[in-house]
PDB file of C-alpha atoms and ligand atoms in Angstrom:
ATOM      1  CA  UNK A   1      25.285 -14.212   9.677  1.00  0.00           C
ATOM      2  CA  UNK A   2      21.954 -14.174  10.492  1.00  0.00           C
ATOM      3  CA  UNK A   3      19.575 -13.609   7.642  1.00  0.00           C
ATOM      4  CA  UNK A   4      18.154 -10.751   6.067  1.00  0.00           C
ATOM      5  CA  UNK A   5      15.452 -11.255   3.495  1.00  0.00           C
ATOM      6  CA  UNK A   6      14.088  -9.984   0.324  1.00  0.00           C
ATOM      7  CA  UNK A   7      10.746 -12.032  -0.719  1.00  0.00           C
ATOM      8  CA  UNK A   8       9.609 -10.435  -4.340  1.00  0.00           C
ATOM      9  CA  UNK A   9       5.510 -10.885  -3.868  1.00  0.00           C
ATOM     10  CA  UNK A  10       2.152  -9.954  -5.265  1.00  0.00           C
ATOM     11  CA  UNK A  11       0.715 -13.476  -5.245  1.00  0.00           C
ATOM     12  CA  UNK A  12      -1.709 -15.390  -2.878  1.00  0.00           C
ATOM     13  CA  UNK A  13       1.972 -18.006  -2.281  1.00  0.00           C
ATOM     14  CA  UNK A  14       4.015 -15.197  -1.731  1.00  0.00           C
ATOM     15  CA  UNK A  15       1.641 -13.747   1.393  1.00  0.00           C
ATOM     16  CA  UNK A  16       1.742 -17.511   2.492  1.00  0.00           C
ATOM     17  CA  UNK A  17       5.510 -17.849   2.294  1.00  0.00           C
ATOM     18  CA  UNK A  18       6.254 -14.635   4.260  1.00  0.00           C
ATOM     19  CA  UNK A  19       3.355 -16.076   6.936  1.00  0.00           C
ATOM     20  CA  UNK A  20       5.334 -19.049   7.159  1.00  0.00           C
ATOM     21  CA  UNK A  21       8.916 -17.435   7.758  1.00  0.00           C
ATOM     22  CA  UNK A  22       7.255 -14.949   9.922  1.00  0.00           C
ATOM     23  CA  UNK A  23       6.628 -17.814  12.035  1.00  0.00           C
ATOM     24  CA  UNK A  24       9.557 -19.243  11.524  1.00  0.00           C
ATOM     25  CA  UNK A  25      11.485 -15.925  13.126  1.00  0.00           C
ATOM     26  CA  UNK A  26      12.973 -15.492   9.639  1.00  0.00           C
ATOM     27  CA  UNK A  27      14.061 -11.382   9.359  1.00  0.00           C
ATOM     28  CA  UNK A  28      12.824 -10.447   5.699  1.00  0.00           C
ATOM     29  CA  UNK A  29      11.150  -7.821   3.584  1.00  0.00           C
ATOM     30  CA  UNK A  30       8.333  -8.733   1.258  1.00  0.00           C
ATOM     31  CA  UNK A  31       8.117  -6.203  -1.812  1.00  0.00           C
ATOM     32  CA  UNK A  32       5.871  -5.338  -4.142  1.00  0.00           C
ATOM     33  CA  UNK A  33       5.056  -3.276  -7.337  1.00  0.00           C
ATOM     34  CA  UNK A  34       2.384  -1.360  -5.824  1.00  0.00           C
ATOM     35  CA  UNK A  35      -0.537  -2.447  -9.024  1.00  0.00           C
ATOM     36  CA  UNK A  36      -3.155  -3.184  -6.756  1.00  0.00           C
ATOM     37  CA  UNK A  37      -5.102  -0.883  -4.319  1.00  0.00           C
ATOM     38  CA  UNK A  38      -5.333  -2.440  -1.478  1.00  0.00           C
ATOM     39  CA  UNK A  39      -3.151  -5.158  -1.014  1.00  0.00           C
ATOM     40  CA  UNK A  40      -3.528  -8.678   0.810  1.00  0.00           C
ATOM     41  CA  UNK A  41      -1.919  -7.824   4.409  1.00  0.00           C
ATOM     42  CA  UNK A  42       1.535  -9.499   4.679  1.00  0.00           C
ATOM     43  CA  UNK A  43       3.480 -11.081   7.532  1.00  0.00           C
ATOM     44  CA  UNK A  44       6.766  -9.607   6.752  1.00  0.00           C
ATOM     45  CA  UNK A  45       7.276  -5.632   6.587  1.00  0.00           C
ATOM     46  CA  UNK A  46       6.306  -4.316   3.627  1.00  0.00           C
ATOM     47  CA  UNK A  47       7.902  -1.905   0.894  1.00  0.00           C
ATOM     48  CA  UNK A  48       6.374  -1.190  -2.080  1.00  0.00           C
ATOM     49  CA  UNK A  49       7.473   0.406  -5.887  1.00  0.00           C
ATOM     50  CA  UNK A  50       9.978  -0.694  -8.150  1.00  0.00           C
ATOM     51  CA  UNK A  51      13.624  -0.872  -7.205  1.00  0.00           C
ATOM     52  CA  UNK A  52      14.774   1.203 -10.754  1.00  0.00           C
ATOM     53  CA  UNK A  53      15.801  -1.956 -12.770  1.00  0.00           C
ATOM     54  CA  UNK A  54      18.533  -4.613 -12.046  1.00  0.00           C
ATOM     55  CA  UNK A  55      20.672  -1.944 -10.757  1.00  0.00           C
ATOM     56  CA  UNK A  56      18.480  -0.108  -8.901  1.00  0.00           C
ATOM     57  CA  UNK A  57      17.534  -4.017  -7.535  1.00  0.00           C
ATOM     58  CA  UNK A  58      21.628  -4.523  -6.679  1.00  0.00           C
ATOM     59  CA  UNK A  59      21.857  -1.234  -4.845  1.00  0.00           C
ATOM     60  CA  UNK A  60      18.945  -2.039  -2.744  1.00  0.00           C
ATOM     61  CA  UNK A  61      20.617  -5.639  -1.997  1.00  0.00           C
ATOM     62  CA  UNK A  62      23.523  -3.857  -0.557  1.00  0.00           C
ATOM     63  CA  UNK A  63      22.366  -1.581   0.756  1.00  0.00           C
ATOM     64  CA  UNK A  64      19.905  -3.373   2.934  1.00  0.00           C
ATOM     65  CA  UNK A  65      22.401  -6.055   3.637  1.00  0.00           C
ATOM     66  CA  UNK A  66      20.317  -8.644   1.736  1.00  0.00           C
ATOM     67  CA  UNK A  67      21.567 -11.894   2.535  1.00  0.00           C
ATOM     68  CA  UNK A  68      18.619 -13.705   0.554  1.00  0.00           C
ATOM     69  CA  UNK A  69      16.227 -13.510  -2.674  1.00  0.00           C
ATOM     70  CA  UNK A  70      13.374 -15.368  -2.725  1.00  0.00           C
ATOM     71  CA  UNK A  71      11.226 -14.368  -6.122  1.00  0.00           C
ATOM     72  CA  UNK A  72       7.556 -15.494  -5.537  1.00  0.00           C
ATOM     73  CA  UNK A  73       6.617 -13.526  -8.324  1.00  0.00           C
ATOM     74  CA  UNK A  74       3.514 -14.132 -10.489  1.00  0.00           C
ATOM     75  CA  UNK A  75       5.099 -16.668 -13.331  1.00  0.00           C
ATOM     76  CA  UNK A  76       4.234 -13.407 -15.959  1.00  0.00           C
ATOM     77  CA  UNK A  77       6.356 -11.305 -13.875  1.00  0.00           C
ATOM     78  CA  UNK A  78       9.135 -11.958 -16.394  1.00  0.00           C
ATOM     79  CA  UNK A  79      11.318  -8.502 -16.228  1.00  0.00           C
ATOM     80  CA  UNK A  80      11.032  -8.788 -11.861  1.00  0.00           C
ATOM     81  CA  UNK A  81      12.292 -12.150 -12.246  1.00  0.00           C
ATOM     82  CA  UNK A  82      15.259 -11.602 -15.139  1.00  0.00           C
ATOM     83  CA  UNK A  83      16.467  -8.788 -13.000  1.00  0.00           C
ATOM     84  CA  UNK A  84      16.717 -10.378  -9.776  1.00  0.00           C
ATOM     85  CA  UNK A  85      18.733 -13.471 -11.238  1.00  0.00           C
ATOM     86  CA  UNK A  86      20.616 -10.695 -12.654  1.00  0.00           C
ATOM     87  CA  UNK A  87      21.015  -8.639  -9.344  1.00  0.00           C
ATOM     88  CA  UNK A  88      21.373 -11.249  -7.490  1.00  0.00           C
ATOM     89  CA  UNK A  89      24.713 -12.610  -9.462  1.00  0.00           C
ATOM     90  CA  UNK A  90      26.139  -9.237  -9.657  1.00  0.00           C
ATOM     91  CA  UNK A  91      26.088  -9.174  -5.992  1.00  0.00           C
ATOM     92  CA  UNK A  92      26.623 -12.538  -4.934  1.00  0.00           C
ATOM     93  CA  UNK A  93      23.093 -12.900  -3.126  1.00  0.00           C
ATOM     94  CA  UNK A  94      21.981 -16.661  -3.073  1.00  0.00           C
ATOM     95  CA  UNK A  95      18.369 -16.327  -4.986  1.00  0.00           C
ATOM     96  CA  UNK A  96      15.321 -19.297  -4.664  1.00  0.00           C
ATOM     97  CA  UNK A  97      12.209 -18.714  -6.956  1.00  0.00           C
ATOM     98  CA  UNK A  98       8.706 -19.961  -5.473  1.00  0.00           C
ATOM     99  CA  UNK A  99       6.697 -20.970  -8.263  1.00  0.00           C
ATOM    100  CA  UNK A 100       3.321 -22.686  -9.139  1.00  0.00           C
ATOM    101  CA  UNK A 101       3.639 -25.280 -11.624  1.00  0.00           C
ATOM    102  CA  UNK A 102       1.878 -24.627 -14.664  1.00  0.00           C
ATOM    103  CA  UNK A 103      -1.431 -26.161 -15.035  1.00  0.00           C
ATOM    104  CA  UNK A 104      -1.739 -29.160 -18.116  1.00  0.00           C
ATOM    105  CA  UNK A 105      -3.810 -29.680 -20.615  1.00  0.00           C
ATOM    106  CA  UNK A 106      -6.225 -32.884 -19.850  1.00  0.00           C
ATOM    107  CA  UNK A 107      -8.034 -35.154 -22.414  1.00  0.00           C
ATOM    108  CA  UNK A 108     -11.377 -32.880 -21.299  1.00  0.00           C
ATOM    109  CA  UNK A 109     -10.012 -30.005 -21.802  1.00  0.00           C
ATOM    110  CA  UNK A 110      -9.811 -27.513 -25.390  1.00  0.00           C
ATOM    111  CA  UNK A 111      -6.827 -25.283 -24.657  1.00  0.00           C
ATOM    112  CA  UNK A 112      -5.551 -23.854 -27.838  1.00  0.00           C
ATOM    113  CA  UNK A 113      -1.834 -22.496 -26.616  1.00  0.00           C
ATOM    114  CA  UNK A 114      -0.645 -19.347 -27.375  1.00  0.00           C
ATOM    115  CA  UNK A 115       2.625 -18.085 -27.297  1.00  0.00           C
ATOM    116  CA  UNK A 116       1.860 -14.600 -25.989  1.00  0.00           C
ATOM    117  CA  UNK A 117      -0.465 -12.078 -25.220  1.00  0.00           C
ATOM    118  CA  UNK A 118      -0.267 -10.961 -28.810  1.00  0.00           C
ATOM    119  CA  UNK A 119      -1.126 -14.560 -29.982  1.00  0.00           C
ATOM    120  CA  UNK A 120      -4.230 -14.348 -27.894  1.00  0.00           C
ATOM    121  CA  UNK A 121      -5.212 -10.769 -29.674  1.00  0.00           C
ATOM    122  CA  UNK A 122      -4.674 -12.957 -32.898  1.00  0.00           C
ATOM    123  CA  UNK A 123      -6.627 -15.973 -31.462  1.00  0.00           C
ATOM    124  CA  UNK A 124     -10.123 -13.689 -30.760  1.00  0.00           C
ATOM    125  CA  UNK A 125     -10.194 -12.682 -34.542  1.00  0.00           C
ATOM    126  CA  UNK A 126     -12.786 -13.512 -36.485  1.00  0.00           C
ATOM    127  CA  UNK A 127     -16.969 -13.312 -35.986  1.00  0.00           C
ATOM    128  CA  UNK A 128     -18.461 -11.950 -32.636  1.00  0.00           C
ATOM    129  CA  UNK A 129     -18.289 -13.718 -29.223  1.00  0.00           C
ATOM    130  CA  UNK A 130     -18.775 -13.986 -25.502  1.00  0.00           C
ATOM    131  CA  UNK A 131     -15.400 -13.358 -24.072  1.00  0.00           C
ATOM    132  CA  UNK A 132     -13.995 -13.981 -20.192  1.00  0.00           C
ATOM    133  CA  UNK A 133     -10.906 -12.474 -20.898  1.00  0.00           C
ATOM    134  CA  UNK A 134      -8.803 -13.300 -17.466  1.00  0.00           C
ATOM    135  CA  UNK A 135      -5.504 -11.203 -18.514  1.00  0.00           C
ATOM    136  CA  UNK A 136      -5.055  -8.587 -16.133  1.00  0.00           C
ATOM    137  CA  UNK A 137      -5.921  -5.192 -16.322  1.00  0.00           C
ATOM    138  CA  UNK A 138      -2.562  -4.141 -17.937  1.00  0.00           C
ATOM    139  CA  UNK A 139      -3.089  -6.090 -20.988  1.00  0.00           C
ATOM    140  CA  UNK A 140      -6.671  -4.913 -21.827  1.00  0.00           C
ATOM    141  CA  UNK A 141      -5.762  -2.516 -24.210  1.00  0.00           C
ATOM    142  CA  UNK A 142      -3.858  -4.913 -26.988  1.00  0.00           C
ATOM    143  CA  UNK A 143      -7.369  -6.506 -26.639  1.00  0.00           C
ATOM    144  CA  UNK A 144      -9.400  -3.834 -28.078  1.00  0.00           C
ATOM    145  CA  UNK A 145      -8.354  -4.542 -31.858  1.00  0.00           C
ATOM    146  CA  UNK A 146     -11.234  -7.093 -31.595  1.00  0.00           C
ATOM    147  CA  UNK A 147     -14.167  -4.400 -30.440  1.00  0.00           C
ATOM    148  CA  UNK A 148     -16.692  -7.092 -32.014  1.00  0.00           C
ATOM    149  CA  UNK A 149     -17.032  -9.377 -29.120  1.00  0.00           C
ATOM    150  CA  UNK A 150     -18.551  -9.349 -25.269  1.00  0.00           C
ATOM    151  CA  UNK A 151     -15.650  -9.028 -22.838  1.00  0.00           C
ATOM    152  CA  UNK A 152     -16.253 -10.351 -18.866  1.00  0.00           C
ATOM    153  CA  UNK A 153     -13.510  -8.510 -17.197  1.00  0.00           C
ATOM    154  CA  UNK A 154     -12.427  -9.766 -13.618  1.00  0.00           C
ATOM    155  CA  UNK A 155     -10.017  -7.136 -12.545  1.00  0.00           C
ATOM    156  CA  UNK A 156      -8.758  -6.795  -8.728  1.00  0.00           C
ATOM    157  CA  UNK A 157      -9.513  -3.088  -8.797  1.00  0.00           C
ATOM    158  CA  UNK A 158     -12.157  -1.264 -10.592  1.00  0.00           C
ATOM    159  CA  UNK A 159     -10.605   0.081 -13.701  1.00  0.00           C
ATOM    160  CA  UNK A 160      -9.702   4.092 -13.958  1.00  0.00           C
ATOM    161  CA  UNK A 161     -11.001   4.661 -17.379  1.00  0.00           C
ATOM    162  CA  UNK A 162     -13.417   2.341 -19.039  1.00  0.00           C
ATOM    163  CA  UNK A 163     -11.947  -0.558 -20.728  1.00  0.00           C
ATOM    164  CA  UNK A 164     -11.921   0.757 -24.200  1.00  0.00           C
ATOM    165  CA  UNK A 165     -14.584  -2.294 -25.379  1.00  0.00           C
ATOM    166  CA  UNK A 166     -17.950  -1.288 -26.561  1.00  0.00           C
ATOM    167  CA  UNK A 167     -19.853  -4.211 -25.322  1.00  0.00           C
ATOM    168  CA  UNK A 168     -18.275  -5.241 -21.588  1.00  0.00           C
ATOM    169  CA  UNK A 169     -18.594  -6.266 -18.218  1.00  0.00           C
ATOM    170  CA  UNK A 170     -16.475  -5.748 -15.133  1.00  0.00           C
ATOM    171  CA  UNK A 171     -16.327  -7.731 -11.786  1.00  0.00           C
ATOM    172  CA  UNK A 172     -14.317  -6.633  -9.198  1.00  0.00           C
ATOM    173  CA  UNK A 173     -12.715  -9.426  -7.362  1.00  0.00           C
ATOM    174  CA  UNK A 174      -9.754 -11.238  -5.976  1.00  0.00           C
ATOM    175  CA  UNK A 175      -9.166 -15.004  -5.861  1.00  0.00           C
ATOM    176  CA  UNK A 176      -9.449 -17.571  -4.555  1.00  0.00           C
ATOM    177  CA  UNK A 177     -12.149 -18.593  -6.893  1.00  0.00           C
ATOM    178  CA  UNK A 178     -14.200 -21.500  -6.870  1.00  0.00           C
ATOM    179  CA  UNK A 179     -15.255 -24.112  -9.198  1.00  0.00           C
ATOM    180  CA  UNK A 180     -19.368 -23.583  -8.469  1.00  0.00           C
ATOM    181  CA  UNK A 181     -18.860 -19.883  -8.476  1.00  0.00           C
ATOM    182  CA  UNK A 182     -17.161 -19.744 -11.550  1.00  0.00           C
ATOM    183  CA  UNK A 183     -19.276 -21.962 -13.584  1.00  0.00           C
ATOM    184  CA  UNK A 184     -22.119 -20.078 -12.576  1.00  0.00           C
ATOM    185  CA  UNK A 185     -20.331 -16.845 -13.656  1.00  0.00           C
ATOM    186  CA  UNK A 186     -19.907 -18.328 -17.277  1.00  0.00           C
ATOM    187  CA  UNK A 187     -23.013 -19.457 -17.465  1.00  0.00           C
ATOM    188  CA  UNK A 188     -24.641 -16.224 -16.685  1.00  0.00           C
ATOM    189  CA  UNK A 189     -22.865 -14.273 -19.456  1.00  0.00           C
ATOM    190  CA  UNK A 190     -22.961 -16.864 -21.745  1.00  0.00           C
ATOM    191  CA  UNK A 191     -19.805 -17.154 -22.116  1.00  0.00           C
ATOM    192  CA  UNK A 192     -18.179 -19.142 -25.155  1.00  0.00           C
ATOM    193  CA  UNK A 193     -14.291 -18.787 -25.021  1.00  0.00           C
ATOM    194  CA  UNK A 194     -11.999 -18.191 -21.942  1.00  0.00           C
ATOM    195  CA  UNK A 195      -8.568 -16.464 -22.625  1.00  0.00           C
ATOM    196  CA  UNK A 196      -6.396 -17.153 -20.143  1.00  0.00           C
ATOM    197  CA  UNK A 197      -2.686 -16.637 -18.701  1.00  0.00           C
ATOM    198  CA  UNK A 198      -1.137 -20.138 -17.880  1.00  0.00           C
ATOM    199  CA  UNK A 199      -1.037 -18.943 -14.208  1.00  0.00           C
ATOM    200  CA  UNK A 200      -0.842 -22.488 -12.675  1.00  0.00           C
ATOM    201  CA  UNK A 201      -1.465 -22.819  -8.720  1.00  0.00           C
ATOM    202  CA  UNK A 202      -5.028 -23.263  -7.275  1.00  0.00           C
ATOM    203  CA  UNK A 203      -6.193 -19.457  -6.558  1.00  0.00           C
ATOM    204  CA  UNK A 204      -7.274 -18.557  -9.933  1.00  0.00           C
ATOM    205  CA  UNK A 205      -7.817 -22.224 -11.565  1.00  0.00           C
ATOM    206  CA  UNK A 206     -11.317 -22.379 -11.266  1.00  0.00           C
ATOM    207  CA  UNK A 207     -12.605 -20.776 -14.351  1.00  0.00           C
ATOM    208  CA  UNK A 208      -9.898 -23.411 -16.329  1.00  0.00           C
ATOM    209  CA  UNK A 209     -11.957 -26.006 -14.188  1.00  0.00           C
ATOM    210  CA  UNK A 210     -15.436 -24.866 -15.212  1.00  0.00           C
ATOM    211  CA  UNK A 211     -14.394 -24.067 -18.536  1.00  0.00           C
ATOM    212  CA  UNK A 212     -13.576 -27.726 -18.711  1.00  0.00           C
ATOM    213  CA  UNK A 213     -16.896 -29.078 -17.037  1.00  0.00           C
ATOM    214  CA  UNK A 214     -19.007 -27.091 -19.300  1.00  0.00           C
ATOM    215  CA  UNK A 215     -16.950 -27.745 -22.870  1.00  0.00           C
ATOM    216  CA  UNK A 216     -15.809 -24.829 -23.537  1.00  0.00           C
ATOM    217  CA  UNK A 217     -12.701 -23.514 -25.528  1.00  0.00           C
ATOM    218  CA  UNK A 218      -9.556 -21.991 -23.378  1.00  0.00           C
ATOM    219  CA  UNK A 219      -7.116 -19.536 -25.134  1.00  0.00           C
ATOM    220  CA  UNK A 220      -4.290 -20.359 -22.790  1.00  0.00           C
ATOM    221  CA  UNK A 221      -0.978 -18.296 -23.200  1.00  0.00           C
ATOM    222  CA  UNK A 222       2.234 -19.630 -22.452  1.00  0.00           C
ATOM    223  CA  UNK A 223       4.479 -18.535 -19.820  1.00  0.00           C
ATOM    224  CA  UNK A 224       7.346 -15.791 -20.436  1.00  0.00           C
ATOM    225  CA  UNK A 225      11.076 -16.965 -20.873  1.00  0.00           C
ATOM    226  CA  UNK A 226      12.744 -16.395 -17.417  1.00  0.00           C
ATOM    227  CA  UNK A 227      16.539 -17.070 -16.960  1.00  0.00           C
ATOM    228  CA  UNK A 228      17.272 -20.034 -15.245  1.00  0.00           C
ATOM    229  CA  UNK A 229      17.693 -19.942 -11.202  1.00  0.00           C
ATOM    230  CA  UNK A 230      16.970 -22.918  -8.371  1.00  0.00           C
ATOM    231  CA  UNK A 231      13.204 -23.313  -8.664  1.00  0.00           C
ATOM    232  CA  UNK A 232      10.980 -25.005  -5.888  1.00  0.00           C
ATOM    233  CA  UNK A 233       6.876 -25.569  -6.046  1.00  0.00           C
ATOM    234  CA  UNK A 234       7.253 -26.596  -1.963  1.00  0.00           C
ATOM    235  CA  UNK A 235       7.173 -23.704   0.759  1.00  0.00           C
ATOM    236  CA  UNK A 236       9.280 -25.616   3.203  1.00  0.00           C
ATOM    237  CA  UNK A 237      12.044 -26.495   0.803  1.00  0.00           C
ATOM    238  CA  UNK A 238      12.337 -22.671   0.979  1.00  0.00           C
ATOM    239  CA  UNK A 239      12.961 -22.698   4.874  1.00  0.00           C
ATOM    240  CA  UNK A 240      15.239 -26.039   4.265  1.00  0.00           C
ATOM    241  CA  UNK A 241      17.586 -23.890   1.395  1.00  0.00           C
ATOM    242  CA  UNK A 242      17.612 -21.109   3.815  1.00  0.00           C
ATOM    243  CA  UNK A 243      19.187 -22.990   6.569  1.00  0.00           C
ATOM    244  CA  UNK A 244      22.190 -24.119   3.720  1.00  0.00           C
ATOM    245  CA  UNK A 245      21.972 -21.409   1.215  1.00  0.00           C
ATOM    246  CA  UNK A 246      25.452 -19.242   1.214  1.00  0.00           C
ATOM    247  CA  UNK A 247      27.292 -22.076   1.119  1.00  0.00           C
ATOM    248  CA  UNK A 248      25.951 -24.349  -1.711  1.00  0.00           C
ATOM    249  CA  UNK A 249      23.393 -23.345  -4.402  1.00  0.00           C
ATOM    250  CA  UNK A 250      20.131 -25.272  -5.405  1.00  0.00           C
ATOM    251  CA  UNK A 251      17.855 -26.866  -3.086  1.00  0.00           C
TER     252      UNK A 251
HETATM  253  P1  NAP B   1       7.059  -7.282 -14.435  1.00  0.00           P
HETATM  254  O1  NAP B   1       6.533  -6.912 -15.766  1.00  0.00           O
HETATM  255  O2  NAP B   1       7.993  -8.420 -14.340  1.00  0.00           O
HETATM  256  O3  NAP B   1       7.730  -6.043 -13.706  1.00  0.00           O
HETATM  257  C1  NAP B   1       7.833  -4.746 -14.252  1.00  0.00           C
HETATM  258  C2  NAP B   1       8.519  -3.896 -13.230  1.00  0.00           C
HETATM  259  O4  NAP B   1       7.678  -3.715 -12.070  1.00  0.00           O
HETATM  260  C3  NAP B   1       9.790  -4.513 -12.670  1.00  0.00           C
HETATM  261  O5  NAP B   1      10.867  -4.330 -13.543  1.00  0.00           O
HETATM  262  C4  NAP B   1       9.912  -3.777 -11.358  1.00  0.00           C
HETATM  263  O6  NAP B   1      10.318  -2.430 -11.553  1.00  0.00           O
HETATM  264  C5  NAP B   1       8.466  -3.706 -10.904  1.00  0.00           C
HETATM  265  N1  NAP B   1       8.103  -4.847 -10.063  1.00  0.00           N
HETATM  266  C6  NAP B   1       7.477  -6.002 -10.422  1.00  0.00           C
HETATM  267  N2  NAP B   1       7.274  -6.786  -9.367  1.00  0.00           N
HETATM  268  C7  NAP B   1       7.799  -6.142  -8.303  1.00  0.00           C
HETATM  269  C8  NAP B   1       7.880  -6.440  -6.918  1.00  0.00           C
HETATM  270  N3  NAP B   1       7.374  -7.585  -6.417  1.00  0.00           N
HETATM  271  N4  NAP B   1       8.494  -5.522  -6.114  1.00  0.00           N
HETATM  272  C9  NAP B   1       8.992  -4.354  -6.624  1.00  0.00           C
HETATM  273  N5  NAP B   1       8.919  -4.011  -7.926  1.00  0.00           N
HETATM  274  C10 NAP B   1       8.322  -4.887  -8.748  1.00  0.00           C
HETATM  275  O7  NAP B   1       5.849  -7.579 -13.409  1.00  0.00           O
HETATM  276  P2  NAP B   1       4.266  -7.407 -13.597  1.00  0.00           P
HETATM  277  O8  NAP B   1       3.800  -8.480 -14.508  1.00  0.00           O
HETATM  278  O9  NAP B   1       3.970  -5.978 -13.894  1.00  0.00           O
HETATM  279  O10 NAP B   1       3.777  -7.767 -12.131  1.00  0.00           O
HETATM  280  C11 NAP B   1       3.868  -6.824 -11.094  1.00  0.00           C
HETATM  281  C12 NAP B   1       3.509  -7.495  -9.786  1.00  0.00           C
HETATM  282  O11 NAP B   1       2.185  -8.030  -9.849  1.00  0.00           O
HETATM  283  C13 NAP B   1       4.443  -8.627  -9.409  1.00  0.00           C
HETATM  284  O12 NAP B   1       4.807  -8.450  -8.061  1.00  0.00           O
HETATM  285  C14 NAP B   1       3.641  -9.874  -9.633  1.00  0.00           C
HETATM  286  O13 NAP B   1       3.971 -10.890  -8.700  1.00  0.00           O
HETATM  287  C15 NAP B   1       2.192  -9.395  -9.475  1.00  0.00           C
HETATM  288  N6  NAP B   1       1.252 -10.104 -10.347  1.00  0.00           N
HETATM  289  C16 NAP B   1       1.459 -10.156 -11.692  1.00  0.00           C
HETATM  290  C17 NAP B   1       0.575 -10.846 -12.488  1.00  0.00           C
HETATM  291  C18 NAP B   1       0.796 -10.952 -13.981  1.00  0.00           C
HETATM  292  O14 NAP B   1      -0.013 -11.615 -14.648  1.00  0.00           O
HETATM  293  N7  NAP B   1       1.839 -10.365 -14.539  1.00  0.00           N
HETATM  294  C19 NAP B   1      -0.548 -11.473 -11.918  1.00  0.00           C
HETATM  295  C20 NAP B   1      -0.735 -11.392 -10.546  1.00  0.00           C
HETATM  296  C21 NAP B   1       0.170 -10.699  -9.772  1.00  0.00           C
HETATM  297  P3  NAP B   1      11.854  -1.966 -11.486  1.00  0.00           P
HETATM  298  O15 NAP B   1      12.472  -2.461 -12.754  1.00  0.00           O
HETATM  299  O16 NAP B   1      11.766  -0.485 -11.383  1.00  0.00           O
HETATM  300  O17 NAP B   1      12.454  -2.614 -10.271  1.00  0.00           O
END
């Protein structure tokens, strides 16, 4: 059977994988949750919103014919990724997740880890400081329990409503970032404390990297629990599982 598709995006590998297949002459959908704007142009034909939970998720795989999953999700896109391992047993679609290894903590760097976005809330208590708080826009709000500190906001859109912080600043930008660029951003706000998803991959590493060059602490939170499923880091070992997938799991 020729196959059919469904790449779960919204990262900078995700628009890179369905480039490559798209080349390849690979049939496939790319999907996404429809957060941001505008988003990157992709390869693949696009549909956007979610699919109404895992079942929603298994009625689209039938549906569509799906013979395929591949979940390049963002590694925080926990409740995407639990439901398509979930959908994707249920209806006995062969699934591959694309993922960035996480980044590690070298001897130069001051990471305190964090289990969770609500560790990181708990992390910023305590006397006034100069925050780049690199969470996304959805999780600004837990952060606002800490009003007594300067907040650098890098958000992809600007926000609706003003982040509810009394002292604040908002860039609107997408990655990829860069190491100069970003140094020079935390050294114009004075910035003493990065808080930080453990994102891995290179696209959004750079303030990690300048945090590092210029001593400062990183509040680094921990990835989500996500069920486990064949895993690759490697965009081709996607096209190699493709051409075996159906018949035996794993890469
Ligand atoms: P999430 O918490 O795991 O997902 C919540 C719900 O959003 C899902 O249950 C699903 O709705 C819908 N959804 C998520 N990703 C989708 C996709 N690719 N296509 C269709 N529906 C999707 O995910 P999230 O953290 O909100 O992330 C949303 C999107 O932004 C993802 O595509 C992710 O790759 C991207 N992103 C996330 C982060 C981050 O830090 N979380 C950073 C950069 C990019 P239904 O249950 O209705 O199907």
């Amino acid at each position: 059977m020729e196959p059919n598709l469904l790449v779960l995006g919204g990262t900078l590998e995700a628009t890179r994988l369905c480039r490559l297949l798209s080349e390849a002459g690979v049939r496939g959908t790319v999907s996404l949750a429809g957060r941001v704007a505008k988003p990157a142009a992709q390869a693949l034909p696009l549909r956007v919103g979610g699919f109404g939970g895992t079942p929603g998720l298994a009625k689209y795989l039938a549906t569509e014919r799906i013979t395929h999953v591949i979940d390049a999700t963002h590694p925080f896109a926990a409740q995407m990724s639990a439901n398509a391992v979930q959908a994707c047993a249920e209806q006995g679609v062969p699934l591959i997740a694309l993922t960035r290894a996480p980044w590690q903590e070298t001897a130069a760097d001051r990471w305190q880890r964090v289990p969770d976005i609500a560790g990181a809330v708990a992390a910023l208590a305590g006397a006034p400081r100069r925050v780049m708080l690199a969470v996304g826009r959805m999780h600004l709000p837990e952060f606002t329990v800490n009003p007594q500190h300067f907040y650098l906001l890098r958000l992809v859109d600007p926000p609706a409503e003003q982040p509810g912080f009394p002292d604040h600043h908002v860039i609107v930008d997408r990655g990829p970032f860069g190491l100069e660029d970003d140094t020079a951003l935390l050294q114009e706000h004075r910035i003493d404390v990065v808080v930080s998803k453990n994102s891995g991959g290179t696209g959004a590493f750079a303030k990690i990297a300048a945090a590092r060059a210029l001593g400062l602490p990183v509040v680094m939170i921990d990835r989500p629990h996500i069920p486990p499923r064949p895993e690759t880091h490697i965009d081709e070992d996607v096209l190699r599982w493709l051409s075996h997938a159906g018949t035996e799991r794993g890469v």
